[in-house]
Short mmCIF file of C-alpha atoms in Angstrom, two decimals:
data_model
loop_
_atom_site.label_atom_id
_atom_site.label_comp_id
_atom_site.label_asym_id
_atom_site.label_seq_id
_atom_site.Cartn_x
_atom_site.Cartn_y
_atom_site.Cartn_z
CA MET P 1 -10.90 17.07 9.08
CA TYR P 2 -9.87 19.76 11.57
CA VAL P 3 -12.23 22.75 11.55
CA GLN P 4 -10.76 26.00 12.88
CA GLU P 5 -12.50 27.73 15.80
CA LEU P 6 -12.39 31.45 16.46
CA GLU P 7 -13.41 31.25 20.15
CA PRO P 8 -12.06 27.99 21.55
CA VAL P 9 -11.29 29.35 25.03
CA ALA P 10 -14.48 29.62 27.13
CA GLY P 11 -16.41 30.77 24.07
CA SER P 12 -14.77 34.20 24.39
CA LEU P 13 -13.03 35.98 21.51
CA GLY P 14 -11.04 38.14 23.94
CA LEU P 15 -9.73 35.22 26.03
CA SER P 16 -9.04 33.19 22.89
CA ALA P 17 -7.04 36.07 21.40
CA LEU P 18 -5.11 36.43 24.65
CA VAL P 19 -4.09 32.77 24.48
CA ALA P 20 -3.45 32.85 20.72
CA VAL P 21 -1.05 35.79 21.00
CA LEU P 22 1.19 33.98 23.54
CA PRO P 23 3.64 32.53 20.93
CA LEU P 24 4.17 36.00 19.41
CA VAL P 25 4.62 37.61 22.83
CA ILE P 26 7.14 34.94 23.81
CA VAL P 27 9.19 35.49 20.64
CA LEU P 28 9.14 39.29 20.95
CA VAL P 29 10.02 39.25 24.66
CA LEU P 30 12.85 36.77 24.16
CA LEU P 31 14.26 38.83 21.27
CA GLY P 32 13.71 42.36 22.55
CA GLY P 33 13.84 41.88 26.34
CA VAL P 34 15.94 38.83 27.12
CA ARG P 35 18.14 39.38 24.01
CA MET P 36 18.05 35.66 23.26
CA LYS P 37 19.55 34.59 19.93
CA ALA P 38 16.97 34.73 17.15
CA HIS P 39 17.05 31.02 16.28
CA LEU P 40 16.51 30.01 19.92
CA ALA P 41 13.67 32.51 20.31
CA GLY P 42 12.09 31.18 17.11
CA LEU P 43 12.27 27.57 18.30
CA THR P 44 10.81 28.51 21.70
CA GLY P 45 7.96 30.39 20.03
CA LEU P 46 7.32 27.42 17.75
CA LEU P 47 6.98 25.12 20.77
CA ALA P 48 4.51 27.57 22.33
CA ALA P 49 2.48 27.76 19.10
CA VAL P 50 2.31 23.95 18.90
CA LEU P 51 1.12 23.70 22.51
CA VAL P 52 -1.53 26.40 22.01
CA ALA P 53 -2.77 24.75 18.79
CA TRP P 54 -2.94 21.32 20.43
CA LEU P 55 -4.20 22.14 23.93
CA ALA P 56 -6.31 25.29 23.43
CA TYR P 57 -7.54 24.90 19.84
CA GLY P 58 -7.83 21.12 19.80
CA MET P 59 -5.85 20.67 16.60
CA PRO P 60 -4.71 17.03 16.36
CA LEU P 61 -1.01 16.72 17.16
CA ASP P 62 -0.20 15.04 13.84
CA GLN P 63 -1.80 17.91 11.89
CA THR P 64 -0.08 20.48 14.12
CA ALA P 65 3.30 18.86 13.46
CA SER P 66 2.54 18.57 9.74
CA SER P 67 1.70 22.29 9.49
CA ALA P 68 4.99 23.14 11.23
CA VAL P 69 6.92 20.95 8.80
CA GLN P 70 5.22 22.62 5.83
CA GLY P 71 6.24 26.04 7.17
CA ALA P 72 9.84 24.89 7.65
CA VAL P 73 9.91 23.45 4.12
CA PHE P 74 8.66 26.75 2.71
CA GLY P 75 11.38 28.49 4.72
CA ILE P 76 13.99 26.34 2.99
CA PHE P 77 12.43 26.41 -0.46
CA PRO P 78 12.00 28.95 -1.93
CA ILE P 79 13.10 31.51 0.71
CA LEU P 80 16.52 30.25 1.80
CA TRP P 81 17.13 28.77 -1.64
CA ILE P 82 17.11 32.37 -2.92
CA VAL P 83 19.28 33.77 -0.12
CA VAL P 84 21.95 31.06 -0.30
CA ASN P 85 22.39 31.29 -4.06
CA ALA P 86 22.42 35.11 -4.07
CA LEU P 87 25.03 35.27 -1.31
CA TRP P 88 27.03 32.60 -3.17
CA VAL P 89 27.32 34.94 -6.18
CA TYR P 90 28.63 37.70 -3.90
CA ARG P 91 31.15 35.35 -2.26
CA MET P 92 32.58 34.41 -5.66
CA THR P 93 33.16 38.09 -6.49
CA VAL P 94 35.01 38.48 -3.18
CA ARG P 95 37.03 35.30 -3.81
CA THR P 96 38.21 36.54 -7.22
CA ARG P 97 38.78 40.11 -5.88
CA HIS P 98 36.32 41.52 -8.40
CA PHE P 99 34.37 42.98 -5.51
CA ASP P 100 37.42 45.16 -4.74
CA VAL P 101 37.48 46.23 -8.39
CA LEU P 102 33.82 47.23 -8.08
CA ARG P 103 34.53 49.18 -4.90
CA ARG P 104 37.36 51.12 -6.58
CA SER P 105 35.10 51.82 -9.54
CA PHE P 106 32.59 53.44 -7.19
CA GLY P 107 35.32 55.46 -5.49
CA ARG P 108 36.40 56.98 -8.82
CA LEU P 109 32.87 58.03 -9.80
CA SER P 110 33.07 61.10 -7.54
CA ASP P 111 35.36 62.46 -4.84
CA ASP P 112 32.40 64.22 -3.15
CA PRO P 113 31.60 62.25 0.03
CA ARG P 114 27.93 63.19 -0.22
CA ILE P 115 27.69 61.63 -3.68
CA GLN P 116 29.75 58.66 -2.52
CA ALA P 117 27.18 58.06 0.23
CA LEU P 118 24.42 57.93 -2.40
CA VAL P 119 26.37 55.63 -4.72
CA VAL P 120 27.61 53.21 -2.06
CA ALA P 121 24.98 53.21 0.69
CA PHE P 122 21.83 53.88 -1.33
CA CYS P 123 22.41 52.45 -4.83
CA PHE P 124 24.93 49.69 -4.22
CA GLY P 125 23.32 48.92 -0.85
CA ALA P 126 20.02 48.42 -2.67
CA LEU P 127 21.72 46.06 -5.12
CA LEU P 128 23.17 44.04 -2.24
CA GLU P 129 19.76 44.02 -0.55
CA ALA P 130 18.23 42.77 -3.79
CA LEU P 131 20.70 39.92 -4.03
CA ALA P 132 21.34 38.90 -0.43
CA GLY P 133 19.68 41.00 2.26
CA PHE P 134 19.89 39.72 5.86
CA GLY P 135 22.39 42.37 7.02
CA ALA P 136 24.84 42.10 4.10
CA PRO P 137 24.20 45.65 2.74
CA VAL P 138 24.85 47.33 6.10
CA ALA P 139 28.05 45.37 6.74
CA ILE P 140 29.53 45.79 3.26
CA CYS P 141 28.53 49.41 2.68
CA SER P 142 29.79 50.50 6.11
CA VAL P 143 33.22 49.02 5.36
CA MET P 144 33.32 50.62 1.91
CA LEU P 145 32.46 54.07 3.30
CA VAL P 146 35.17 53.79 5.97
CA ALA P 147 37.65 52.84 3.22
CA LEU P 148 36.59 56.02 1.38
CA GLY P 149 37.53 58.06 4.47
CA PHE P 150 34.23 58.34 6.35
CA ASP P 151 34.20 58.49 10.13
CA PRO P 152 33.09 55.02 11.35
CA VAL P 153 30.01 56.31 13.21
CA ARG P 154 28.87 58.36 10.23
CA ALA P 155 29.49 55.43 7.88
CA ALA P 156 27.39 53.11 10.05
CA VAL P 157 24.51 55.61 10.44
CA VAL P 158 24.39 56.35 6.71
CA SER P 159 24.37 52.63 5.84
CA LEU P 160 21.61 51.87 8.36
CA VAL P 161 19.33 54.69 7.19
CA ALA P 162 19.93 53.83 3.51
CA ASN P 163 18.83 50.23 4.13
CA THR P 164 15.11 51.07 4.08
CA ALA P 165 13.46 51.63 0.68
CA PRO P 166 14.79 48.40 -0.90
CA VAL P 167 14.09 46.03 2.03
CA ALA P 168 10.54 44.96 1.07
CA PHE P 169 11.85 43.56 -2.24
CA GLY P 170 15.17 42.32 -0.82
CA ALA P 171 16.74 38.91 -1.41
CA MET P 172 15.04 38.62 -4.80
CA GLY P 173 11.63 39.60 -3.42
CA THR P 174 11.68 37.18 -0.48
CA PRO P 175 9.62 39.36 1.94
CA VAL P 176 6.74 39.89 -0.51
CA VAL P 177 6.88 36.25 -1.67
CA THR P 178 6.54 35.18 1.97
CA LEU P 179 3.75 37.70 2.55
CA ALA P 180 1.79 36.36 -0.41
CA GLN P 181 2.26 32.78 0.73
CA VAL P 182 1.13 33.23 4.35
CA THR P 183 -1.83 35.46 3.44
CA GLY P 184 -3.05 33.52 0.42
CA LEU P 185 -3.09 36.74 -1.64
CA PRO P 186 -1.70 36.74 -5.20
CA LEU P 187 1.97 37.77 -5.28
CA ASP P 188 1.37 40.29 -8.07
CA ASP P 189 -1.37 42.02 -6.05
CA VAL P 190 0.75 42.29 -2.89
CA ALA P 191 3.88 43.42 -4.77
CA SER P 192 1.84 46.00 -6.68
CA VAL P 193 0.62 47.73 -3.49
CA VAL P 194 4.04 47.58 -1.81
CA GLY P 195 5.37 49.09 -5.04
CA ARG P 196 3.07 52.07 -4.48
CA GLN P 197 4.29 52.67 -0.92
CA THR P 198 8.05 52.11 -0.59
CA PRO P 199 8.95 54.18 -3.70
CA LEU P 200 7.62 57.19 -1.76
CA LEU P 201 10.32 56.51 0.84
CA ALA P 202 12.91 56.42 -1.94
CA LEU P 203 12.07 60.05 -2.76
CA VAL P 204 13.00 61.12 0.77
CA VAL P 205 15.89 58.86 1.81
CA PRO P 206 18.59 60.23 -0.58
CA LEU P 207 17.90 63.77 0.68
CA LEU P 208 18.14 62.50 4.23
CA LEU P 209 21.48 60.79 3.49
CA VAL P 210 23.21 63.92 2.14
CA ALA P 211 21.89 65.79 5.18
CA LEU P 212 23.32 63.12 7.49
CA VAL P 213 26.68 63.38 5.74
CA ASP P 214 27.01 67.16 5.56
CA GLY P 215 24.04 68.80 7.29
CA ARG P 216 22.20 71.71 5.71
CA ARG P 217 25.14 72.51 3.46
CA GLY P 218 24.98 69.00 2.00
CA LEU P 219 21.26 69.33 1.37
CA ARG P 220 21.67 72.79 -0.17
CA GLU P 221 24.56 71.85 -2.49
CA THR P 222 23.61 68.30 -3.54
CA TRP P 223 19.82 68.19 -3.48
CA VAL P 224 19.65 67.99 -7.28
CA PRO P 225 21.64 64.72 -7.66
CA ALA P 226 19.93 63.36 -4.52
CA MET P 227 16.49 64.07 -5.99
CA ALA P 228 17.48 62.66 -9.37
CA CYS P 229 18.72 59.47 -7.71
CA GLY P 230 15.58 59.14 -5.56
CA VAL P 231 13.14 59.79 -8.40
CA ALA P 232 14.88 57.33 -10.73
CA PHE P 233 14.98 54.70 -7.99
CA ALA P 234 11.30 55.23 -7.12
CA VAL P 235 10.08 55.12 -10.72
CA ALA P 236 12.06 51.96 -11.49
CA GLN P 237 10.92 50.20 -8.30
CA PHE P 238 7.29 51.13 -8.98
CA ALA P 239 7.46 49.99 -12.60
CA ALA P 240 9.18 46.67 -11.85
CA ALA P 241 6.91 45.82 -8.89
CA ASN P 242 3.76 46.58 -10.87
CA TYR P 243 4.55 45.58 -14.44
CA VAL P 244 7.67 43.40 -14.59
CA SER P 245 8.67 41.28 -11.58
CA ALA P 246 8.89 41.73 -7.81
CA GLN P 247 12.20 39.87 -7.88
CA LEU P 248 13.71 42.49 -10.21
CA ALA P 249 12.31 45.56 -8.41
CA ASP P 250 15.41 46.41 -6.35
CA ILE P 251 17.92 45.47 -9.03
CA GLY P 252 16.25 47.75 -11.56
CA ALA P 253 15.82 50.51 -8.99
CA ALA P 254 19.47 50.37 -7.86
CA LEU P 255 20.75 50.52 -11.44
CA ALA P 256 18.36 53.34 -12.33
CA GLY P 257 19.41 55.37 -9.28
CA ALA P 258 23.10 54.92 -10.07
CA GLY P 259 22.49 55.80 -13.72
CA ALA P 260 20.72 59.01 -12.72
CA LEU P 261 23.66 60.02 -10.54
CA VAL P 262 26.10 59.46 -13.39
CA ALA P 263 23.90 61.53 -15.70
CA VAL P 264 23.65 64.57 -13.39
CA PRO P 265 26.60 66.97 -13.94
CA GLN P 266 26.61 68.17 -10.30
CA ALA P 267 27.38 64.64 -9.13
CA ARG P 268 30.70 64.54 -11.01
CA ARG P 269 32.03 67.92 -9.91
CA PRO P 270 34.98 67.81 -7.46
CA ALA P 271 33.97 68.53 -3.89
CA ALA P 272 35.24 71.70 -2.27
CA GLU P 273 38.15 71.04 0.09
CA PRO P 274 36.32 72.38 3.20
CA VAL P 275 33.57 69.82 2.55
CA ARG P 276 36.01 66.93 2.32
CA ALA P 277 37.92 68.11 5.37
CA SER P 278 34.79 68.35 7.54
CA VAL P 279 33.12 65.13 6.33
CA LEU P 280 35.97 62.71 5.72
CA THR P 281 37.39 62.51 9.23
CA GLY P 282 38.50 58.89 8.85
CA VAL P 283 41.50 57.41 7.01
CA ARG P 284 41.11 56.83 3.26
CA SER P 285 42.31 53.45 1.97
CA GLN P 286 45.32 53.83 -0.33
CA GLU P 287 44.11 50.78 -2.23
CA LEU P 288 41.50 53.02 -3.89
CA ASP P 289 44.25 54.67 -5.96
CA GLU P 290 44.99 51.44 -7.85
CA ARG P 291 44.01 51.44 -11.52
CA ASP P 292 42.13 48.40 -12.80
CA PRO P 293 42.14 47.24 -16.44
CA ARG P 294 38.87 48.02 -18.21
CA ARG P 295 38.38 44.30 -18.85
CA GLU P 296 38.43 43.56 -15.11
CA VAL P 297 35.99 46.40 -14.38
CA VAL P 298 33.56 44.92 -16.92
CA ARG P 299 33.95 41.47 -15.34
CA ALA P 300 33.25 42.98 -11.91
CA TYR P 301 29.88 44.27 -13.11
CA THR P 302 29.04 41.10 -15.07
CA PRO P 303 27.49 39.00 -12.22
CA TYR P 304 24.81 41.64 -11.64
CA ALA P 305 24.18 42.00 -15.36
CA LEU P 306 23.79 38.22 -15.63
CA ILE P 307 21.18 38.14 -12.86
CA VAL P 308 19.20 40.92 -14.54
CA ALA P 309 19.45 39.09 -17.88
CA VAL P 310 18.33 35.72 -16.48
CA PHE P 311 15.34 37.19 -14.64
CA SER P 312 14.39 39.31 -17.65
CA VAL P 313 14.39 36.27 -19.94
CA ALA P 314 12.30 34.39 -17.37
CA GLN P 315 9.61 37.10 -17.66
CA ILE P 316 9.11 36.57 -21.42
CA PRO P 317 5.58 35.09 -21.63
CA ALA P 318 6.59 31.97 -23.58
CA VAL P 319 9.53 31.27 -21.26
CA LYS P 320 7.46 32.05 -18.17
CA ASP P 321 4.77 29.56 -19.26
CA TRP P 322 7.39 26.91 -20.00
CA LEU P 323 9.01 27.35 -16.59
CA ALA P 324 5.62 27.29 -14.86
CA LYS P 325 4.89 23.84 -16.32
CA ALA P 326 7.62 22.43 -14.07
CA THR P 327 5.67 23.50 -10.96
CA GLN P 328 4.46 20.49 -8.98
CA THR P 329 1.44 20.58 -6.66
CA TYR P 330 0.93 17.98 -3.93
CA ASP P 331 -1.62 17.24 -1.23
CA TRP P 332 0.35 17.88 1.94
CA PRO P 333 0.43 14.69 4.06
CA PHE P 334 -1.39 14.50 7.43
CA LEU P 335 -3.08 17.85 6.83
CA ASP P 336 -6.84 18.33 6.34
CA VAL P 337 -7.94 21.73 7.62
CA ALA P 338 -11.12 23.74 7.07
CA ASP P 339 -11.84 27.35 8.01
CA PRO P 340 -14.62 28.23 10.49
CA GLU P 341 -17.18 28.09 7.62
CA GLY P 342 -16.08 24.56 6.72
CA ASN P 343 -14.21 25.42 3.52
CA PRO P 344 -10.83 23.66 2.93
CA VAL P 345 -7.87 26.02 3.38
CA GLY P 346 -5.15 26.51 0.80
CA GLY P 347 -2.50 25.07 3.11
CA ASN P 348 -3.78 21.55 2.47
CA ALA P 349 -1.90 21.63 -0.84
CA TYR P 350 1.76 22.50 -1.48
CA SER P 351 3.16 23.95 -4.72
CA TRP P 352 6.79 23.38 -5.60
CA PRO P 353 7.98 25.76 -8.36
CA ILE P 354 11.15 23.81 -9.08
CA VAL P 355 12.59 25.88 -11.94
CA SER P 356 10.64 29.13 -12.02
CA THR P 357 11.46 30.16 -8.45
CA GLY P 358 13.93 33.02 -7.93
CA GLY P 359 16.55 30.87 -6.22
CA THR P 360 16.90 28.55 -9.21
CA LEU P 361 17.21 31.51 -11.59
CA VAL P 362 19.94 33.00 -9.36
CA LEU P 363 21.66 29.59 -9.39
CA PHE P 364 21.73 29.70 -13.21
CA ALA P 365 23.23 33.21 -13.05
CA GLY P 366 25.72 31.99 -10.44
CA VAL P 367 26.96 29.19 -12.68
CA ALA P 368 27.43 31.70 -15.50
CA THR P 369 29.22 34.03 -13.06
CA ALA P 370 31.65 31.27 -12.12
CA VAL P 371 32.48 30.81 -15.80
CA VAL P 372 32.93 34.53 -16.48
CA LEU P 373 35.07 35.13 -13.38
CA GLY P 374 37.14 32.00 -13.97
CA VAL P 375 36.09 30.20 -10.77
CA HIS P 376 36.92 26.49 -10.92
CA ALA P 377 33.94 24.18 -10.42
CA ARG P 378 35.48 22.69 -7.26
CA VAL P 379 36.05 26.16 -5.79
CA ALA P 380 32.51 27.27 -6.73
CA VAL P 381 31.01 24.26 -4.93
CA LYS P 382 33.25 24.93 -1.93
CA GLU P 383 32.03 28.55 -1.79
CA TRP P 384 28.40 27.39 -2.02
CA LEU P 385 28.88 25.03 0.93
CA ALA P 386 30.69 27.79 2.86
CA THR P 387 27.68 30.05 2.22
CA VAL P 388 25.34 27.46 3.72
CA HIS P 389 27.63 27.16 6.75
CA GLU P 390 27.78 30.94 7.16
CA LEU P 391 23.97 31.12 7.11
CA ARG P 392 23.38 28.13 9.39
CA PHE P 393 21.83 30.17 12.21
CA ALA P 394 19.81 32.28 9.77
CA ILE P 395 18.53 29.03 8.24
CA LEU P 396 17.42 27.79 11.66
CA THR P 397 15.80 31.16 12.44
CA VAL P 398 13.85 31.39 9.18
CA THR P 399 12.62 27.79 9.27
CA SER P 400 11.49 28.06 12.91
CA VAL P 401 9.70 31.38 12.35
CA LEU P 402 7.94 30.08 9.22
CA ALA P 403 6.98 26.89 11.06
CA LEU P 404 5.55 29.02 13.88
CA ALA P 405 3.61 31.16 11.39
CA TYR P 406 2.12 28.13 9.64
CA VAL P 407 1.02 26.55 12.92
CA MET P 408 -0.66 29.80 13.98
CA ASN P 409 -2.32 30.29 10.60
CA LEU P 410 -3.57 26.72 10.08
CA SER P 411 -4.73 26.17 13.67
CA GLY P 412 -6.80 29.38 13.59
CA GLN P 413 -4.74 31.39 16.09
CA ALA P 414 -3.99 34.15 13.55
CA ALA P 415 -7.69 34.34 12.58
CA THR P 416 -8.69 34.75 16.23
CA ILE P 417 -6.21 37.59 16.76
CA GLY P 418 -7.28 39.20 13.48
CA HIS P 419 -10.96 39.18 14.41
CA PHE P 420 -10.13 40.67 17.81
CA VAL P 421 -7.86 43.39 16.36
CA ALA P 422 -10.51 44.27 13.77
CA ALA P 423 -12.34 46.11 16.56
CA ALA P 424 -9.91 48.99 15.90
CA GLY P 425 -11.92 49.67 12.73
CA ALA P 426 -10.55 52.49 10.58
CA GLY P 427 -7.66 52.94 13.05
CA LEU P 428 -6.19 49.72 11.65
CA ALA P 429 -4.87 51.62 8.65
CA PHE P 430 -2.66 53.70 10.96
CA LEU P 431 -1.63 50.80 13.21
CA SER P 432 -0.86 48.35 10.40
CA PRO P 433 2.60 49.77 9.48
CA VAL P 434 3.41 50.08 13.19
CA LEU P 435 2.88 46.35 13.67
CA GLY P 436 5.24 45.58 10.79
CA TRP P 437 7.79 48.09 12.11
CA PHE P 438 7.67 46.50 15.56
CA GLY P 439 8.06 43.00 14.10
CA VAL P 440 11.16 43.93 12.11
CA ALA P 441 12.63 45.95 14.98
CA VAL P 442 12.71 42.86 17.19
CA SER P 443 13.30 40.16 14.57
CA GLY P 444 15.63 42.05 12.22
CA SER P 445 13.83 40.64 9.18
CA ASP P 446 10.96 41.92 7.05
CA THR P 447 10.47 38.33 5.93
CA SER P 448 9.97 37.15 9.52
CA ALA P 449 7.63 40.03 10.35
CA ASN P 450 5.52 39.26 7.28
CA ALA P 451 5.37 35.59 8.24
CA LEU P 452 4.33 36.45 11.80
CA PHE P 453 1.78 39.18 11.14
CA GLY P 454 0.72 38.85 7.48
CA ALA P 455 -2.27 36.56 8.01
CA LEU P 456 -3.34 38.56 11.05
CA GLN P 457 -3.36 41.79 9.01
CA VAL P 458 -5.47 40.22 6.26
CA THR P 459 -8.03 38.77 8.68
CA ALA P 460 -8.36 42.09 10.50
CA ALA P 461 -8.71 43.94 7.19
CA ARG P 462 -11.54 41.71 5.99
CA GLU P 463 -13.37 42.00 9.30
CA SER P 464 -13.11 45.80 9.34
CA GLY P 465 -13.95 46.35 5.68
CA LEU P 466 -10.46 47.54 4.63
CA SER P 467 -8.45 46.25 1.68
CA PRO P 468 -6.56 43.04 2.62
CA GLU P 469 -3.87 43.86 0.05
CA LEU P 470 -3.40 47.33 1.54
CA LEU P 471 -2.87 46.17 5.13
CA ALA P 472 -0.71 43.21 4.09
CA ALA P 473 1.50 45.57 2.08
CA ALA P 474 1.53 48.08 4.94
CA ASN P 475 2.97 45.39 7.21
CA SER P 476 5.94 45.02 4.88
CA SER P 477 6.32 48.73 4.04
CA GLY P 478 6.18 49.75 7.70
CA GLY P 479 8.54 46.93 8.54
CA VAL P 480 11.36 48.29 6.39
CA LEU P 481 11.63 51.27 8.74
CA GLY P 482 12.27 49.02 11.72
CA LYS P 483 15.33 47.52 10.04
CA MET P 484 17.67 50.34 11.03
CA ILE P 485 16.92 49.96 14.76
CA SER P 486 16.87 46.16 14.97
CA PRO P 487 19.52 44.80 17.38
CA GLN P 488 20.86 42.48 14.68
CA ASN P 489 21.49 45.29 12.19
CA LEU P 490 22.98 47.57 14.85
CA THR P 491 25.36 44.79 15.92
CA ILE P 492 26.34 44.09 12.30
CA ALA P 493 27.04 47.78 11.67
CA CYS P 494 29.14 48.14 14.82
CA ALA P 495 31.15 45.00 14.10
CA ALA P 496 31.80 46.07 10.50
CA VAL P 497 33.37 49.44 11.40
CA GLY P 498 35.09 48.49 14.66
CA LEU P 499 32.58 49.99 17.09
CA ALA P 500 31.73 46.85 19.07
CA GLY P 501 29.71 47.76 22.15
CA ARG P 502 28.56 51.11 20.70
CA GLU P 503 25.15 49.83 19.54
CA GLY P 504 23.39 52.21 21.95
CA ASP P 505 25.11 55.22 20.39
CA LEU P 506 23.98 54.19 16.92
CA LEU P 507 20.45 53.50 18.14
CA ARG P 508 20.14 57.03 19.54
CA LYS P 509 21.25 58.48 16.19
CA VAL P 510 18.93 56.46 13.94
CA LEU P 511 15.82 56.08 16.15
CA PRO P 512 14.42 59.59 15.42
CA TRP P 513 14.68 58.96 11.66
CA SER P 514 13.07 55.54 12.01
CA LEU P 515 10.11 56.98 13.94
CA GLY P 516 9.78 60.00 11.65
CA LEU P 517 9.69 57.91 8.47
CA LEU P 518 7.29 55.47 10.16
CA LEU P 519 4.87 58.32 10.82
CA VAL P 520 5.08 59.27 7.14
CA MET P 521 4.31 55.68 6.11
CA CYS P 522 1.36 55.50 8.54
CA LEU P 523 -0.11 58.65 7.02
CA ILE P 524 0.41 57.28 3.50
CA VAL P 525 -1.47 54.07 4.38
CA VAL P 526 -4.29 56.00 6.08
CA GLY P 527 -4.55 58.16 2.96
CA GLN P 528 -4.61 55.10 0.71
CA SER P 529 -7.45 53.61 2.79
CA THR P 530 -9.57 56.70 2.01
CA PRO P 531 -10.50 58.57 -1.18
CA VAL P 532 -7.68 61.03 -0.46
CA LEU P 533 -4.97 58.64 -1.75
CA GLY P 534 -7.15 55.68 -2.65
CA TRP P 535 -6.58 56.46 -6.34
CA MET P 536 -2.96 55.28 -5.89
CA LEU P 537 -4.01 51.66 -5.39
CA PRO P 538 -4.40 49.27 -8.34
#
C-alpha cells in the first residue's frame, strides 16, 4: 500500500507545495507563454507529474503509471464518449443540410439584429454547448451571425461573450461530471451548487449582448425580451441542475430562453431601418430567403427533441434504476493508495456506467436521428469515424490532462497544494473562481480546469472550514468566464469569420467583460460563503 504524504520534501509543507505545483506551472507556462499546442503541453505536464510523484513523493512507479492510465480511461469514457456522440449528431444534421434549415428558421424569427443575437448566440449557442462544447458554439454561431449580416468582428465578440452561462453544463454536463469524479463529491451536490451560481450570469449576459450589438439604444429598446430570455434561461438551468439532471440543464435552459423570446411581442416587431443600417454592416446571405417545407423544418428540430426525450426517459426512477444496474465496479489493477490517515482512497476502485452514462444516451438519440433524417447506416458510421478523426487532438489533450490530474490527486500532490493554499482562510472564497478562470483562460476548457484544480479546491476548503461543494462549484463557475479570452476560443472565432491573425483585437474587446463578470462571480461566492447569501446553497 502507498500512503500519501503531505510534506515529503524536507518535512516542509511550503517546499513540498512548491515541488507539487511544478506540473501545473509547466502546463500553464507552455500554454499561455510558449503557446505550445494543448495536447503537447498536457503530455509534458503529465511527464512532470509522474516524475514528481515517483521521485519526490516516493509513489511506486507501477502505481504512478496505473493512476495515469485510470485518468486517461476516464477521459475517454465517459467524457470523450459524450463529446464524440454529441458532435456526431450535429455532423449528421450538416450532412443532410437540416442544419441550414434550422439556421433559416432562426433568421425568420425576427429581422431585429439584437433579437437575432439572442436567438443565435445565446439560445442556440447554449444548445450547441450542451451537445458538443469544445469551441463548436463560437465557430457555428459566429458564421450564422455573419450570414445574417453582422460585421465579422461584432459577430465574433457577441458569440464569445454569449458562450459563458452554459459552459459549466456543456457537452452533456461533462465539466461537472469531471469535477465530481476528481473531487469525490456526489455529482448531484456539485451540480446543485453550480446551478445556483451560473444562472445568475444568465440574467446579465442577454442584456450585455444587446448592448454589444447596439449600445445604449439596444439596451433601452430591447431590454424586455433580453430580460425575459435571461430569466427563463436561468430558471430552467437552476431547476434542471437541482431537480432533474445536470446533463439536461443547458438543453432545457436553451429551449426555455428561446421560448420566452418567441412569447414576448417586442421580440417579433420589425426593427427600425436606422437600427439595421447601423448594426448590420456585413453582407446578408441570400440563402436565408429560401422557404423550407414545414416537414423539413420539423425534421431539423427533431434531433434536439430526441436528445431531450431520451434523457428525460432516463430520469424516470424505474428506468434510472434499471440503467444503473448495468454499472460495473472493478478494483483498479496495480493501485493500492491510502490517504495520510491511512484510509483507502476512492481511486482504488473504478466504476463503469456502461448504459446510464450520457454518451450512451446520446448515442441512442443519434441512431434515432439517423433514421429520422434518412442517413444510411454506412454514412452514419462514416460520420462517426470522421468525428473521432476531427477530435483526435482534443482526445489526446483531454486524456493527458485527466491522466495528469489523477497522478497529482492519487500521489498526494493536490492535497499538499490544498493544505498550503488553505492558509488564505476566508480569502479562498474570493480566490476560488479566479483559479478556475485562470485555468480555463489558458487551457480553453472548463473540463480541464476542473480536472486540474478541483481536488485542490476541495482540500483547501476542508482545511479552511469552507464548504467543499461551494469552492468546487466556484472553480467551474469562475472558469466559464475565462472561456471568452482563451487563445483556443479566440483562434476559433477568428478563423470562423475570416479574421485570422486578429486574435489580439478580439481579446482587447472581450477582456473587460471577462474581468467584470469574474468580479461579479467572486462576490457571489464570497456572499454564499457567509450568511449574506448562504441561504442560496442547498
